[in-house]
PDB file of C-alpha atoms in Angstrom:
ATOM      1  CA  SER A1210      -9.825  39.984  -4.904  1.00 89.00           C
ATOM      2  CA  LEU A1211     -13.432  38.832  -4.888  1.00 93.00           C
ATOM      3  CA  GLU A1212     -14.290  35.645  -6.781  1.00 93.00           C
ATOM      4  CA  SER A1213     -17.991  35.069  -7.392  1.00 95.00           C
ATOM      5  CA  TYR A1214     -19.583  31.662  -7.872  1.00 94.00           C
ATOM      6  CA  PRO A1215     -23.250  30.653  -8.205  1.00 94.00           C
ATOM      7  CA  ASN A1216     -23.706  30.124  -4.454  1.00 91.00           C
ATOM      8  CA  VAL A1217     -20.872  31.993  -2.760  1.00 89.00           C
ATOM      9  CA  HIS A1218     -18.603  35.022  -2.967  1.00 91.00           C
ATOM     10  CA  HIS A1219     -15.063  34.282  -1.831  1.00 84.00           C
ATOM     11  CA  LEU A1220     -12.259  36.679  -0.899  1.00 85.00           C
ATOM     12  CA  VAL A1221      -8.972  35.424  -2.341  1.00 85.00           C
ATOM     13  CA  SER A1222      -5.495  36.574  -1.379  1.00 83.00           C
ATOM     14  CA  SER A1223      -2.105  35.584  -2.712  1.00 82.00           C
ATOM     15  CA  VAL A1224       0.801  36.459  -0.476  1.00 80.00           C
ATOM     16  CA  THR A1225       4.361  36.633  -1.761  1.00 85.00           C
ATOM     17  CA  GLY A1226       7.566  37.889  -0.244  1.00 87.00           C
ATOM     18  CA  GLU A1227      11.171  37.153   0.596  1.00 89.00           C
ATOM     19  CA  LEU A1228      12.287  35.398   3.741  1.00 90.00           C
ATOM     20  CA  ALA A1229      14.766  37.053   6.054  1.00 94.00           C
ATOM     21  CA  ALA A1230      18.317  35.748   5.830  1.00 96.00           C
ATOM     22  CA  GLY A1231      18.731  32.460   7.660  1.00 96.00           C
ATOM     23  CA  ASN A1232      15.056  31.484   7.379  1.00 94.00           C
ATOM     24  CA  ASP A1233      13.512  28.899   5.071  1.00 85.00           C
ATOM     25  CA  ALA A1234      10.051  27.800   3.999  1.00 76.00           C
ATOM     26  CA  LEU A1235       9.611  25.658   7.110  1.00 80.00           C
ATOM     27  CA  ASP A1236      10.273  28.686   9.330  1.00 87.00           C
ATOM     28  CA  LEU A1237       7.570  30.510   7.398  1.00 81.00           C
ATOM     29  CA  ILE A1238       4.937  27.821   7.854  1.00 78.00           C
ATOM     30  CA  ALA A1239       5.791  27.369  11.546  1.00 81.00           C
ATOM     31  CA  GLY A1240       5.332  31.093  12.111  1.00 80.00           C
ATOM     32  CA  SER A1241       2.048  31.381  10.265  1.00 80.00           C
ATOM     33  CA  PHE A1242       0.251  28.172  11.212  1.00 79.00           C
ATOM     34  CA  PRO A1243      -2.595  27.816  11.948  1.00 81.00           C
ATOM     35  CA  GLY A1244      -4.081  30.419   9.658  1.00 80.00           C
ATOM     36  CA  GLY A1245      -5.898  33.326  11.282  1.00 80.00           C
ATOM     37  CA  SER A1246      -8.916  32.716   9.067  1.00 78.00           C
ATOM     38  CA  ILE A1247      -9.252  29.338  10.787  1.00 82.00           C
ATOM     39  CA  THR A1248      -8.615  30.279  14.407  1.00 83.00           C
ATOM     40  CA  GLY A1249     -10.016  33.767  14.668  1.00 82.00           C
ATOM     41  CA  ALA A1250      -8.444  36.478  16.767  1.00 85.00           C
ATOM     42  CA  PRO A1251      -6.790  36.964  19.090  1.00 89.00           C
ATOM     43  CA  LYS A1252      -5.173  33.790  17.826  1.00 85.00           C
ATOM     44  CA  ILE A1253      -3.831  32.214  21.022  1.00 88.00           C
ATOM     45  CA  ARG A1254      -7.055  32.722  22.999  1.00 92.00           C
ATOM     46  CA  ALA A1255      -9.161  31.584  20.044  1.00 88.00           C
ATOM     47  CA  MET A1256      -7.107  28.387  19.835  1.00 88.00           C
ATOM     48  CA  GLN A1257      -7.647  27.800  23.560  1.00 93.00           C
ATOM     49  CA  ILE A1258     -11.421  28.199  23.127  1.00 92.00           C
ATOM     50  CA  ILE A1259     -11.437  25.804  20.160  1.00 88.00           C
ATOM     51  CA  ASP A1260      -9.564  23.253  22.283  1.00 91.00           C
ATOM     52  CA  GLU A1261     -12.056  23.705  25.148  1.00 94.00           C
ATOM     53  CA  LEU A1262     -15.199  23.464  23.005  1.00 92.00           C
ATOM     54  CA  GLU A1263     -14.466  20.901  20.314  1.00 88.00           C
ATOM     55  CA  PRO A1264     -14.754  17.305  21.567  1.00 89.00           C
ATOM     56  CA  THR A1265     -12.390  15.769  18.979  1.00 85.00           C
ATOM     57  CA  ARG A1266      -9.274  16.781  17.072  1.00 84.00           C
ATOM     58  CA  ARG A1267      -9.814  18.243  13.627  1.00 82.00           C
ATOM     59  CA  SER A1268      -7.585  15.734  11.833  1.00 80.00           C
ATOM     60  CA  LEU A1269      -6.992  16.992   8.288  1.00 80.00           C
ATOM     61  CA  TYR A1270      -9.748  19.613   8.512  1.00 83.00           C
ATOM     62  CA  CYS A1271      -8.314  23.136   8.712  1.00 84.00           C
ATOM     63  CA  GLY A1272      -4.781  21.811   8.572  1.00 82.00           C
ATOM     64  CA  SER A1273      -2.238  22.879   6.009  1.00 81.00           C
ATOM     65  CA  LEU A1274      -1.537  20.979   2.810  1.00 85.00           C
ATOM     66  CA  LEU A1275       1.841  21.976   1.469  1.00 84.00           C
ATOM     67  CA  TYR A1276       4.924  20.983  -0.379  1.00 86.00           C
ATOM     68  CA  VAL A1277       8.479  22.277  -0.358  1.00 84.00           C
ATOM     69  CA  ASP A1278      10.473  21.556  -3.499  1.00 90.00           C
ATOM     70  CA  VAL A1279      14.207  20.908  -3.833  1.00 92.00           C
ATOM     71  CA  ARG A1280      14.837  24.627  -4.415  1.00 91.00           C
ATOM     72  CA  GLY A1281      13.188  25.450  -1.078  1.00 78.00           C
ATOM     73  CA  GLU A1282      10.106  26.933  -2.729  1.00 82.00           C
ATOM     74  CA  MET A1283       6.803  26.197  -1.047  1.00 79.00           C
ATOM     75  CA  ASP A1284       3.113  26.223  -1.908  1.00 84.00           C
ATOM     76  CA  SER A1285       0.412  25.640   0.696  1.00 82.00           C
ATOM     77  CA  SER A1286      -3.298  25.846   1.311  1.00 83.00           C
ATOM     78  CA  ILE A1287      -5.725  25.315   4.184  1.00 85.00           C
ATOM     79  CA  ALA A1288      -7.815  22.128   4.008  1.00 84.00           C
ATOM     80  CA  ILE A1289     -11.437  23.213   4.321  1.00 82.00           C
ATOM     81  CA  ARG A1290     -14.476  21.599   2.695  1.00 80.00           C
ATOM     82  CA  SER A1291     -12.529  18.366   2.710  1.00 81.00           C
ATOM     83  CA  LEU A1292     -13.067  14.608   2.687  1.00 86.00           C
ATOM     84  CA  LEU A1293     -10.798  11.955   4.135  1.00 86.00           C
ATOM     85  CA  VAL A1294     -11.215   8.334   3.037  1.00 91.00           C
ATOM     86  CA  LYS A1295      -9.586   5.721   5.265  1.00 90.00           C
ATOM     87  CA  ASP A1296     -10.371   2.014   5.568  1.00 95.00           C
ATOM     88  CA  GLY A1297     -13.663   2.429   3.683  1.00 94.00           C
ATOM     89  CA  LEU A1298     -14.867   5.214   5.986  1.00 94.00           C
ATOM     90  CA  VAL A1299     -15.411   8.721   4.599  1.00 93.00           C
ATOM     91  CA  SER A1300     -15.070  11.664   6.986  1.00 86.00           C
ATOM     92  CA  CYS A1301     -16.398  15.042   5.869  1.00 86.00           C
ATOM     93  CA  TRP A1302     -15.706  18.429   7.417  1.00 80.00           C
ATOM     94  CA  GLY A1303     -17.005  21.885   6.714  1.00 73.00           C
ATOM     95  CA  GLY A1304     -17.370  25.159   8.505  1.00 70.00           C
ATOM     96  CA  GLY A1305     -18.462  28.725   8.207  1.00 65.00           C
ATOM     97  CA  GLY A1306     -17.940  31.902  10.041  1.00 59.00           C
TER      98      GLY A1306
END
């Protein structure tokens, strides 16, 4: 769906499904990380180019924030437009494409 805000229009998707027998939430995240909206496509080559061009690791930026509860249910999101505060230093990331 399209969500509209004063300064941006954002496409939003919710994905649900059932895992194949023998798989759990960690198998799901391992198979889908990093998100295609972060890497671009084709994914493997895009990741190689990112590694070649970016001088430092992304840290939290564009990583996955997630939890898995005791029932094995998971919720996750991609960390964009994020701040990290550590030892009095604030790091800020952002991107666009």
